[in-house]
PDB file of N, CA and C in Angstrom:
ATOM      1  N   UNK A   1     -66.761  -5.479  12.591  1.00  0.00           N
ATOM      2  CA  UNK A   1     -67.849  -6.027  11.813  1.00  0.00           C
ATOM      3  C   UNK A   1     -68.997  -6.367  12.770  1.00  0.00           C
ATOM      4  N   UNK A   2     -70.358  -6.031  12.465  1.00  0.00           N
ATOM      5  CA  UNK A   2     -71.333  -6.383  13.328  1.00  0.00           C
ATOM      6  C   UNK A   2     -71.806  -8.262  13.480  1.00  0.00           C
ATOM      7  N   UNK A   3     -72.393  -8.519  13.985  1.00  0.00           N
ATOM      8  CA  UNK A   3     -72.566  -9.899  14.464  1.00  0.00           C
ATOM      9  C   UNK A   3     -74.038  -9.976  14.744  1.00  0.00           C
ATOM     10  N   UNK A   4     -74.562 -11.070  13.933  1.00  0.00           N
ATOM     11  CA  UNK A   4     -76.009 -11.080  14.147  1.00  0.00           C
ATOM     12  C   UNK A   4     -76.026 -12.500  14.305  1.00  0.00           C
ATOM     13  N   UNK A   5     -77.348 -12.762  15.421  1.00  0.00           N
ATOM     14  CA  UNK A   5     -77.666 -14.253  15.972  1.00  0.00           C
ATOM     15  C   UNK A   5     -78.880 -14.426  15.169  1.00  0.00           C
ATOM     16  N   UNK A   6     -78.664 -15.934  14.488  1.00  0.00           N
ATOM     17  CA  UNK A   6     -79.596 -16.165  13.823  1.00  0.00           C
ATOM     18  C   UNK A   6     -80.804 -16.603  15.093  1.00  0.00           C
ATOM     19  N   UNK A   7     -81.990 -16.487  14.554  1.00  0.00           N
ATOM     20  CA  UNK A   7     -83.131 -17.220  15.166  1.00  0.00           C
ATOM     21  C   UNK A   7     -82.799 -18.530  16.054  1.00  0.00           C
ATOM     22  N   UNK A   8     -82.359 -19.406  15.391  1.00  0.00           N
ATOM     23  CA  UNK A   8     -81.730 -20.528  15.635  1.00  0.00           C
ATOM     24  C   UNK A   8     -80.354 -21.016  16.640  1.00  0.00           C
ATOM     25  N   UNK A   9     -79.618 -19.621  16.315  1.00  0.00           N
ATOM     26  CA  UNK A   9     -78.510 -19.907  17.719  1.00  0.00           C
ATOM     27  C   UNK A   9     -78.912 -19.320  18.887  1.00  0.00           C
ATOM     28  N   UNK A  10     -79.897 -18.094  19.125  1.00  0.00           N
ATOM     29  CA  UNK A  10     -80.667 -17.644  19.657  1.00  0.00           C
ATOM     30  C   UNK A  10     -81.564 -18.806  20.678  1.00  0.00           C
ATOM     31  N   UNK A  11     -82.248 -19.859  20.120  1.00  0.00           N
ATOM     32  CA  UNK A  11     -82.662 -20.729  20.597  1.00  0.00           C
ATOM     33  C   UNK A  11     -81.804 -21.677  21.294  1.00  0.00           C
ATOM     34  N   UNK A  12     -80.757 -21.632  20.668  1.00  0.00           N
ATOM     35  CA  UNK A  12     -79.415 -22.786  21.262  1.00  0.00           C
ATOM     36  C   UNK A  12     -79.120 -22.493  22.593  1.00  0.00           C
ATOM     37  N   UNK A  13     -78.926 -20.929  22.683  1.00  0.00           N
ATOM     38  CA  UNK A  13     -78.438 -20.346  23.709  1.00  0.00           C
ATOM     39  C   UNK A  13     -79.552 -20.455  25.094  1.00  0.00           C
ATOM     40  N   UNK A  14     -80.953 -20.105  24.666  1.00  0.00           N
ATOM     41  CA  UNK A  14     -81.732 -20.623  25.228  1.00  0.00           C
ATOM     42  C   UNK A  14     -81.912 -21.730  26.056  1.00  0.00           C
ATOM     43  N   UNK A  15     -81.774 -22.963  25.294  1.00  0.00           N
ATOM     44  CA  UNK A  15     -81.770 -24.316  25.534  1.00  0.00           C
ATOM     45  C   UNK A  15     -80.463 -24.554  26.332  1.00  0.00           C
ATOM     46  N   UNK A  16     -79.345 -23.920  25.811  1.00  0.00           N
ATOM     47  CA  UNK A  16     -77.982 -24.395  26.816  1.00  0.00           C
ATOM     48  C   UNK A  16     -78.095 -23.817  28.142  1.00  0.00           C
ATOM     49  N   UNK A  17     -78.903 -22.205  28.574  1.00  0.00           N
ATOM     50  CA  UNK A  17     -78.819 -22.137  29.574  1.00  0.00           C
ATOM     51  C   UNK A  17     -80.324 -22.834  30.409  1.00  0.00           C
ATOM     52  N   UNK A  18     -80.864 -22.800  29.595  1.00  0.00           N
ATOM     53  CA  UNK A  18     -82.113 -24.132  30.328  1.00  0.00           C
ATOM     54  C   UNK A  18     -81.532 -25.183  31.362  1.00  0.00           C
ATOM     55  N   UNK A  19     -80.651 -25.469  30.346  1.00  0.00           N
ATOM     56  CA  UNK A  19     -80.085 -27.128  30.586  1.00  0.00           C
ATOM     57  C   UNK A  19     -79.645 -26.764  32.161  1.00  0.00           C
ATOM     58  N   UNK A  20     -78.117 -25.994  31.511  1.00  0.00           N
ATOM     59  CA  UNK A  20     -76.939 -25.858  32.541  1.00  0.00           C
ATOM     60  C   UNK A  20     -78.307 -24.773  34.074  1.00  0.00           C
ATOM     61  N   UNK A  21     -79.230 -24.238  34.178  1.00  0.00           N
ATOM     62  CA  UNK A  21     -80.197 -23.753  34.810  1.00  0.00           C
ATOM     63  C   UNK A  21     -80.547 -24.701  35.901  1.00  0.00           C
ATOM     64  N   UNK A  22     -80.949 -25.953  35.335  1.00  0.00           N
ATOM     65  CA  UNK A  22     -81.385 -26.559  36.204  1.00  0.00           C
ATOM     66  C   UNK A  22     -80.438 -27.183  37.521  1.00  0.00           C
ATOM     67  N   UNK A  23     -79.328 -27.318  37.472  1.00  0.00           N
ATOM     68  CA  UNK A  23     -78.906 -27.321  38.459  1.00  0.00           C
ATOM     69  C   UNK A  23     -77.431 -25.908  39.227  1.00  0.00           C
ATOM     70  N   UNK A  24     -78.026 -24.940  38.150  1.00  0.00           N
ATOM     71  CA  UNK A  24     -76.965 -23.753  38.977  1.00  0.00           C
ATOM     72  C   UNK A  24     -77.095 -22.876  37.735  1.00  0.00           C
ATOM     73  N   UNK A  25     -78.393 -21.741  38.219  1.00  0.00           N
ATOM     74  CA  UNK A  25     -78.439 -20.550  37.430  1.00  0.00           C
ATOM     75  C   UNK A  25     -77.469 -19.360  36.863  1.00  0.00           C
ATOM     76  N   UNK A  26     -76.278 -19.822  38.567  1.00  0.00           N
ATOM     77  CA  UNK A  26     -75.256 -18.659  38.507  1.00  0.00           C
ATOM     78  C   UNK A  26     -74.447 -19.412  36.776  1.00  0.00           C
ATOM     79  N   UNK A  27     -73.915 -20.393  36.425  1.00  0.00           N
ATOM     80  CA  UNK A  27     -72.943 -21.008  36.277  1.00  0.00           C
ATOM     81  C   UNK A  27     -74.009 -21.361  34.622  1.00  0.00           C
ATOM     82  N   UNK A  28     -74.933 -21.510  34.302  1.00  0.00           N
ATOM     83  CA  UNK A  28     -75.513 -21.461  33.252  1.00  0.00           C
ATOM     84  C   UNK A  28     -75.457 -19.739  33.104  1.00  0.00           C
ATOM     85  N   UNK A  29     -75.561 -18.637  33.738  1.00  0.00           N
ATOM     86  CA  UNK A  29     -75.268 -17.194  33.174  1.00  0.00           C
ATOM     87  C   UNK A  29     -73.862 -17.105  32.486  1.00  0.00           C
ATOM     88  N   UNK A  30     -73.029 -17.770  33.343  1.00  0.00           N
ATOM     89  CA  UNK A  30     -71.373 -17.637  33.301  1.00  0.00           C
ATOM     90  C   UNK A  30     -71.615 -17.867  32.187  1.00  0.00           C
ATOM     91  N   UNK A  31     -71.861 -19.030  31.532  1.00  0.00           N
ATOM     92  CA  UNK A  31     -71.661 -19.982  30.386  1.00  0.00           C
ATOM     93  C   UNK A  31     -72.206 -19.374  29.134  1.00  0.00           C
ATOM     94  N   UNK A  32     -73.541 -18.151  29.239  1.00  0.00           N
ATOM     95  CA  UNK A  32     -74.212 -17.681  27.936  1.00  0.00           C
ATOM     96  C   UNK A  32     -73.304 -16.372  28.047  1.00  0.00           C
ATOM     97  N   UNK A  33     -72.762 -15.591  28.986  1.00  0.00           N
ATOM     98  CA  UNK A  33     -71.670 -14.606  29.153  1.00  0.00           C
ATOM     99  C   UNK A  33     -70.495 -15.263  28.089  1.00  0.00           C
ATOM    100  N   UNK A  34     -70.177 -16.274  28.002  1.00  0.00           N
ATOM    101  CA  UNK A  34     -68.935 -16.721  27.977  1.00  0.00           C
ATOM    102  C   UNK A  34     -68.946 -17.106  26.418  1.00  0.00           C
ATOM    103  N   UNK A  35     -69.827 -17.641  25.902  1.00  0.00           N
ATOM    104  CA  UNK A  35     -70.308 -17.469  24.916  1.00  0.00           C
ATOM    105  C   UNK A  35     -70.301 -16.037  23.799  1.00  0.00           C
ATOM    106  N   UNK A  36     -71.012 -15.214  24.530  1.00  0.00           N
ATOM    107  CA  UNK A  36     -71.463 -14.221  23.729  1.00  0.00           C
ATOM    108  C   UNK A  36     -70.191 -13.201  24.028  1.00  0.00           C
ATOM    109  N   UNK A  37     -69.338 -13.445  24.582  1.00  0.00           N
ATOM    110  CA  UNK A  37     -68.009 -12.897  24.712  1.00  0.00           C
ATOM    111  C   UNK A  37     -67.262 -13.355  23.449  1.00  0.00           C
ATOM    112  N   UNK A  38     -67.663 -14.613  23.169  1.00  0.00           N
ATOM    113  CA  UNK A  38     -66.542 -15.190  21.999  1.00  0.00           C
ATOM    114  C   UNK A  38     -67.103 -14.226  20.991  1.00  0.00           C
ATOM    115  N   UNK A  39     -68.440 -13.897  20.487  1.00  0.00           N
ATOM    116  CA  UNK A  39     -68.795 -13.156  19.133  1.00  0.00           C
ATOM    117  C   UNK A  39     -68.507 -12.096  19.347  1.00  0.00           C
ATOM    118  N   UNK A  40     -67.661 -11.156  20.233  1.00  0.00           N
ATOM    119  CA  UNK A  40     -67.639  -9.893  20.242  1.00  0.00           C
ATOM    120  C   UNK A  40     -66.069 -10.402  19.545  1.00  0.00           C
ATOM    121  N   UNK A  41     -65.511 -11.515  19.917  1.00  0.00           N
ATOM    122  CA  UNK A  41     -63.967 -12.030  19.280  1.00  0.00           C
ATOM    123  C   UNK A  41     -64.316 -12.033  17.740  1.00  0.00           C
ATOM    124  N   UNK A  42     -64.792 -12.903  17.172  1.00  0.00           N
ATOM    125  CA  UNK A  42     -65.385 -13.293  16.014  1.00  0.00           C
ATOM    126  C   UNK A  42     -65.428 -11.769  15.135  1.00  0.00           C
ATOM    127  N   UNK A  43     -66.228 -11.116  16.059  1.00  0.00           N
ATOM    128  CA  UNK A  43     -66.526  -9.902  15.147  1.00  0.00           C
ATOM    129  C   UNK A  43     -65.296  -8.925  15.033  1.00  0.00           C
ATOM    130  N   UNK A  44     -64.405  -8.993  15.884  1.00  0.00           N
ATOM    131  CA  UNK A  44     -62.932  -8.296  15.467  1.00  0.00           C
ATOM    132  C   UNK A  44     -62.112  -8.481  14.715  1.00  0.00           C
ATOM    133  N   UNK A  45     -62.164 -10.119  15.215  1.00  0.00           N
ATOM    134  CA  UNK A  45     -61.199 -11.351  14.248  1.00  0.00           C
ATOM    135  C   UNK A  45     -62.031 -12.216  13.218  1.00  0.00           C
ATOM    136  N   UNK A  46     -62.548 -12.009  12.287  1.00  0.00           N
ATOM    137  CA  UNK A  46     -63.505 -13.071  11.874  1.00  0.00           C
ATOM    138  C   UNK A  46     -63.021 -14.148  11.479  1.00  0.00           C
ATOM    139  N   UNK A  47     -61.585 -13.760  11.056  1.00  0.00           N
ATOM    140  CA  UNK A  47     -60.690 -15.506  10.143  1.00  0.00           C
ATOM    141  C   UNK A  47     -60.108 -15.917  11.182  1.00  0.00           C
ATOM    142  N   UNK A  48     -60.573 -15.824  12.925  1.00  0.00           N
ATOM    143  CA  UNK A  48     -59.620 -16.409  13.782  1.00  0.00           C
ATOM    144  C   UNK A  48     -60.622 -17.804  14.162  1.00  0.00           C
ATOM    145  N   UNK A  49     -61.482 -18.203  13.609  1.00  0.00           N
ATOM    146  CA  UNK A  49     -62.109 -19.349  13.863  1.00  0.00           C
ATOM    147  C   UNK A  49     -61.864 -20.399  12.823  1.00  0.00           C
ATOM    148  N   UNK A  50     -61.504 -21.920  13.055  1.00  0.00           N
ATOM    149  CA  UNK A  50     -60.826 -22.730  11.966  1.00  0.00           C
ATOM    150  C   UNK A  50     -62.551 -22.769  10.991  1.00  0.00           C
ATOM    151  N   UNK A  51     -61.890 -23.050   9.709  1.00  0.00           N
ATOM    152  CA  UNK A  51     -63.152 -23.865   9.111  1.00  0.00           C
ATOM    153  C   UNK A  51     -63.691 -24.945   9.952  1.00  0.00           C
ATOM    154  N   UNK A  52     -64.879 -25.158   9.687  1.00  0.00           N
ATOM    155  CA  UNK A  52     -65.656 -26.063  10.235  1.00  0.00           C
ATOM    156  C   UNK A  52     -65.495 -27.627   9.043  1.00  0.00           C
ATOM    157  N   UNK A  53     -65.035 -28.466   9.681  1.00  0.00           N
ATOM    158  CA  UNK A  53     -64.672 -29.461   9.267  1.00  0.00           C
ATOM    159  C   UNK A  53     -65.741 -30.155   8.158  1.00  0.00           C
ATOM    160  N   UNK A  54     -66.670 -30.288   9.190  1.00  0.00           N
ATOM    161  CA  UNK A  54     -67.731 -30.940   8.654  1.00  0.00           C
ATOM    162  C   UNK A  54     -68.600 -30.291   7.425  1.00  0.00           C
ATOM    163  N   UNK A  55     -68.217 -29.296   6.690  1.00  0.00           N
ATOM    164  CA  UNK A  55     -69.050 -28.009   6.115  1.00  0.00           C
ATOM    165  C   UNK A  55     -67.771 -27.747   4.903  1.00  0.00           C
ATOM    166  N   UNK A  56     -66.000 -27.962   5.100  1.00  0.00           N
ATOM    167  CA  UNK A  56     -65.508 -27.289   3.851  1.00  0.00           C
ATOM    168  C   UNK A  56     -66.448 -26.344   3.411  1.00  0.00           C
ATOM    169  N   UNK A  57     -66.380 -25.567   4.524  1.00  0.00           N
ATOM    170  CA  UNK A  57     -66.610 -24.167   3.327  1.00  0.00           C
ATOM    171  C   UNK A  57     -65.297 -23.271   3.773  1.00  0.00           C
ATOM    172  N   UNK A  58     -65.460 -22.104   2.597  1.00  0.00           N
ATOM    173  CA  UNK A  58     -64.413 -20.936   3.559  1.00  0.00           C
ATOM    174  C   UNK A  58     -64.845 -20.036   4.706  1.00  0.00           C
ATOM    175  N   UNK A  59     -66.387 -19.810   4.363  1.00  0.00           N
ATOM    176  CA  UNK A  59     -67.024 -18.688   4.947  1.00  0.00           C
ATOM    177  C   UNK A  59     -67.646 -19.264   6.156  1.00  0.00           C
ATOM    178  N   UNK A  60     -67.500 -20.843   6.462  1.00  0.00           N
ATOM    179  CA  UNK A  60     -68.162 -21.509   7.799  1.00  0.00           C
ATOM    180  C   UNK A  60     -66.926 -21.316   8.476  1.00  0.00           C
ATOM    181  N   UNK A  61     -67.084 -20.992   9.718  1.00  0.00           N
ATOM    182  CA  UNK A  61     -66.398 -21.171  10.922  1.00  0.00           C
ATOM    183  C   UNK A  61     -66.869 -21.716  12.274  1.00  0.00           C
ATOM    184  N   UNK A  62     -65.825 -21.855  12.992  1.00  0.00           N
ATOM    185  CA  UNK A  62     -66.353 -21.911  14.066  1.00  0.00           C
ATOM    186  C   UNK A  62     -64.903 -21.621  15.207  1.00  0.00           C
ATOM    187  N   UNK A  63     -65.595 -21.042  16.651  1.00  0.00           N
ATOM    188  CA  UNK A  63     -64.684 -21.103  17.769  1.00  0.00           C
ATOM    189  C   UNK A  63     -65.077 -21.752  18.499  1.00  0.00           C
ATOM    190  N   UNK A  64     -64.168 -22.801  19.854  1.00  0.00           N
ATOM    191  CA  UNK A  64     -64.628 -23.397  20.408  1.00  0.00           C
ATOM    192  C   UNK A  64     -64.816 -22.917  21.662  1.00  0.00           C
ATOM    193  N   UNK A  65     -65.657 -22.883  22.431  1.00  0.00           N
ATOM    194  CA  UNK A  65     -65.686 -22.605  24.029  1.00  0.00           C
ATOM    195  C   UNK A  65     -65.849 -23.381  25.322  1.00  0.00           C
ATOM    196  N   UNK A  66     -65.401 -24.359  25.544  1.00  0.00           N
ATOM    197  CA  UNK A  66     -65.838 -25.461  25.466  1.00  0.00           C
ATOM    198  C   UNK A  66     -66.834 -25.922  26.942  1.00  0.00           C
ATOM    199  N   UNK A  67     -67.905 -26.541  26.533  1.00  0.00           N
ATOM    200  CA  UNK A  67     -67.667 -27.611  25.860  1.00  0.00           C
ATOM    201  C   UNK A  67     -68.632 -27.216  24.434  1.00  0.00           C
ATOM    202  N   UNK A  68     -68.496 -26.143  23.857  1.00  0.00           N
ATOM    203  CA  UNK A  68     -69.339 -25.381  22.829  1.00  0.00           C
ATOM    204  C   UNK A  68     -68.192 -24.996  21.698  1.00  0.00           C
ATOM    205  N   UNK A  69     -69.408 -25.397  20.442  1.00  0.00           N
ATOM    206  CA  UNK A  69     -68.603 -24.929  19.082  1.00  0.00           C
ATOM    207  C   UNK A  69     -69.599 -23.613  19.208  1.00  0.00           C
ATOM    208  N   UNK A  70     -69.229 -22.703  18.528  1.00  0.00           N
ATOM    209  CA  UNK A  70     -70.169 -21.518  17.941  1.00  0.00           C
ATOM    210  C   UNK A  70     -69.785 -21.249  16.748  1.00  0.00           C
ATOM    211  N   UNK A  71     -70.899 -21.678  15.856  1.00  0.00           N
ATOM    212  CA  UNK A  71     -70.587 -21.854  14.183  1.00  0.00           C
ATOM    213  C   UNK A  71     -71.165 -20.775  13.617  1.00  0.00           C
ATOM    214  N   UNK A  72     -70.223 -19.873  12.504  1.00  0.00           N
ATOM    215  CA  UNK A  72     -70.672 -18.636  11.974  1.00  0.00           C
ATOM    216  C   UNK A  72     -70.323 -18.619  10.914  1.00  0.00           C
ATOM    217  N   UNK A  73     -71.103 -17.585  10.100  1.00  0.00           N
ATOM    218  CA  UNK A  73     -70.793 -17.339   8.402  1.00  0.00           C
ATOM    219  C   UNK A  73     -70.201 -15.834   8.295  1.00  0.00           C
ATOM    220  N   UNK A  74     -69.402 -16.083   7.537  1.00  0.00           N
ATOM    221  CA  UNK A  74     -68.397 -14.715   7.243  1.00  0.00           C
ATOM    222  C   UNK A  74     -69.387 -14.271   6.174  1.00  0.00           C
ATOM    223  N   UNK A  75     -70.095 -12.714   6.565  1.00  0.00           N
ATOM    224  CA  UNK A  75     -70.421 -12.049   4.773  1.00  0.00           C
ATOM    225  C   UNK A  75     -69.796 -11.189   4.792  1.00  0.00           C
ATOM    226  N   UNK A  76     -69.928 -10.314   3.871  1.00  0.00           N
ATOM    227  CA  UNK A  76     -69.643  -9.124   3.826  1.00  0.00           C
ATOM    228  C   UNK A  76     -69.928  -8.260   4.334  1.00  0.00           C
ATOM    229  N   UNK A  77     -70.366  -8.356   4.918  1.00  0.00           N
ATOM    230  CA  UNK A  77     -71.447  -6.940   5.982  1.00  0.00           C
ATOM    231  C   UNK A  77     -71.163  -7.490   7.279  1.00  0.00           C
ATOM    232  N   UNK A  78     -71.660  -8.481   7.585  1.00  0.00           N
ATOM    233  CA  UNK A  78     -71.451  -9.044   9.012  1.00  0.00           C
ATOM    234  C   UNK A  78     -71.015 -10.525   9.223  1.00  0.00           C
ATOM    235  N   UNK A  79     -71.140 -10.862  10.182  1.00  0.00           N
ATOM    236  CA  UNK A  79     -70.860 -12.088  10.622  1.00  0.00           C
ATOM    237  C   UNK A  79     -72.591 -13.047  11.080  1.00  0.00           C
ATOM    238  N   UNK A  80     -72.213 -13.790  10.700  1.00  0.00           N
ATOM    239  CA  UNK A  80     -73.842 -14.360  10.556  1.00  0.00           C
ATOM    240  C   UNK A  80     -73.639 -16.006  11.948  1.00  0.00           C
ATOM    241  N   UNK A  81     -73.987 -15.621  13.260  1.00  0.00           N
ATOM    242  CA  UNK A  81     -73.867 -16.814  14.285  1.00  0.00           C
ATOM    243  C   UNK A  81     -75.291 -17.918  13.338  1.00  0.00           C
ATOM    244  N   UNK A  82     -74.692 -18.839  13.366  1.00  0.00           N
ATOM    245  CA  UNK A  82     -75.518 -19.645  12.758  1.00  0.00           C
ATOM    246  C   UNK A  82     -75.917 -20.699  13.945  1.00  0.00           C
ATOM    247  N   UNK A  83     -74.816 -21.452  14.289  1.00  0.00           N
ATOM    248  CA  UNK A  83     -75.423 -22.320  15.847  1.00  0.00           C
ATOM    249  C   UNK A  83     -74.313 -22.433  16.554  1.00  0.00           C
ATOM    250  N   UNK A  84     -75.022 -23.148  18.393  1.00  0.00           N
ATOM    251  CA  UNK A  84     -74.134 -23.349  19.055  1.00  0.00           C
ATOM    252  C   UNK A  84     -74.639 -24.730  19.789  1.00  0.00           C
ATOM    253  N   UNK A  85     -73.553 -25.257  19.434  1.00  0.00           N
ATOM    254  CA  UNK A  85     -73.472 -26.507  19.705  1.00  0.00           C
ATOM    255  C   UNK A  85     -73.056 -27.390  20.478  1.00  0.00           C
ATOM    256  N   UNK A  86     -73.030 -28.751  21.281  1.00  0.00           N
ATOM    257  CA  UNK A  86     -72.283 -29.117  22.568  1.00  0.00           C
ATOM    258  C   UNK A  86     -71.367 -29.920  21.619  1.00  0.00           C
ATOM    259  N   UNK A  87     -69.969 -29.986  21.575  1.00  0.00           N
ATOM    260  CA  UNK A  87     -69.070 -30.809  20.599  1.00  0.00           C
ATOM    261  C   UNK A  87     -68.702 -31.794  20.548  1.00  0.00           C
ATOM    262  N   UNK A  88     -69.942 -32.540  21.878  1.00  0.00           N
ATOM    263  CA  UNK A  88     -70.317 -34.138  21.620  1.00  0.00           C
ATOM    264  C   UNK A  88     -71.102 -34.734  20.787  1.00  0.00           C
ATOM    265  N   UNK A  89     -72.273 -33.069  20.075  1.00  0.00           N
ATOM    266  CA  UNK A  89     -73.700 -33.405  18.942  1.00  0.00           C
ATOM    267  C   UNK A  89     -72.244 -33.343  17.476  1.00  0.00           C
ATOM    268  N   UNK A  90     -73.349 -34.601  16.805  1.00  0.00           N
ATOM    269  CA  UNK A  90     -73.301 -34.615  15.266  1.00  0.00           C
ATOM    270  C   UNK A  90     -74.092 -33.039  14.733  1.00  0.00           C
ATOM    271  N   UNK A  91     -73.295 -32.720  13.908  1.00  0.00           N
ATOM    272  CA  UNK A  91     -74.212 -31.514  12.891  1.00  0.00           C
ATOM    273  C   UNK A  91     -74.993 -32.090  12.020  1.00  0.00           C
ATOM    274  N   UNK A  92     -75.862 -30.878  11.809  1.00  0.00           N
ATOM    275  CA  UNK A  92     -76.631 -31.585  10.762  1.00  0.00           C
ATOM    276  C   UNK A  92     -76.099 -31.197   9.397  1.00  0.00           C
ATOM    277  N   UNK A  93     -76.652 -32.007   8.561  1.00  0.00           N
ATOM    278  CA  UNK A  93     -76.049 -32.137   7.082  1.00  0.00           C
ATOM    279  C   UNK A  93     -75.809 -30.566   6.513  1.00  0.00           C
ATOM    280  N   UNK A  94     -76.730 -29.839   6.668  1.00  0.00           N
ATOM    281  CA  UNK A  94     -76.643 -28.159   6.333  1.00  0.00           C
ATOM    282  C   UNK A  94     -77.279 -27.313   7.569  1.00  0.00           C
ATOM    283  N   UNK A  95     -77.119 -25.978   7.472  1.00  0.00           N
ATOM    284  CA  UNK A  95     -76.833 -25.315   8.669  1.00  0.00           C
ATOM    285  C   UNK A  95     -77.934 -24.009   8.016  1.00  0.00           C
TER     286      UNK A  95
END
């Protein structure tokens, strides 16, 4: 199944290697590698990520990488990365 990054996790990914950048570029690459390794998982396995707690839905998921959730929507066509998150942040109410 194909795997598309929303706008929004796109930016996440951004911002996480910003962060982890400022003190070790090698090790913020590792980390967006390591990441975008999990959605090539996702997209093989799509029901191998638990529901997302906070969301009861069926079609929300997420895998953890840690110290990262990566939250996605199951469609029919693809897999929809919605965000990625540090799994110390509160979510927000809808996604």
């Amino acid at each position: 199944m194909r795997v598309h990054w929303t706008n929004t996790a796109v930016e996440h990914l951004l911002a996480i290697y910003e962060y982890i950048a400022q003190d070790s570029p090698v090790y913020a690459q590792r980390m967006i590698d390591r990441l975008t390794r999990r959605s090539e998982q996702i997209a093989t396995f799509p029901l191998s990520g638990r529901m997302v707690p906070e969301y009861e839905a069926q079609d929300i998921r997420e895998v953890i990488e840690k110290p990262y959730r990566l939250i996605y929507r199951i469609k029919p066509d693809q897999i929809e990365v919605l965000a990625v998150v540090h799994s110390a942040q509160l979510l927000p109410s809808e996604l």
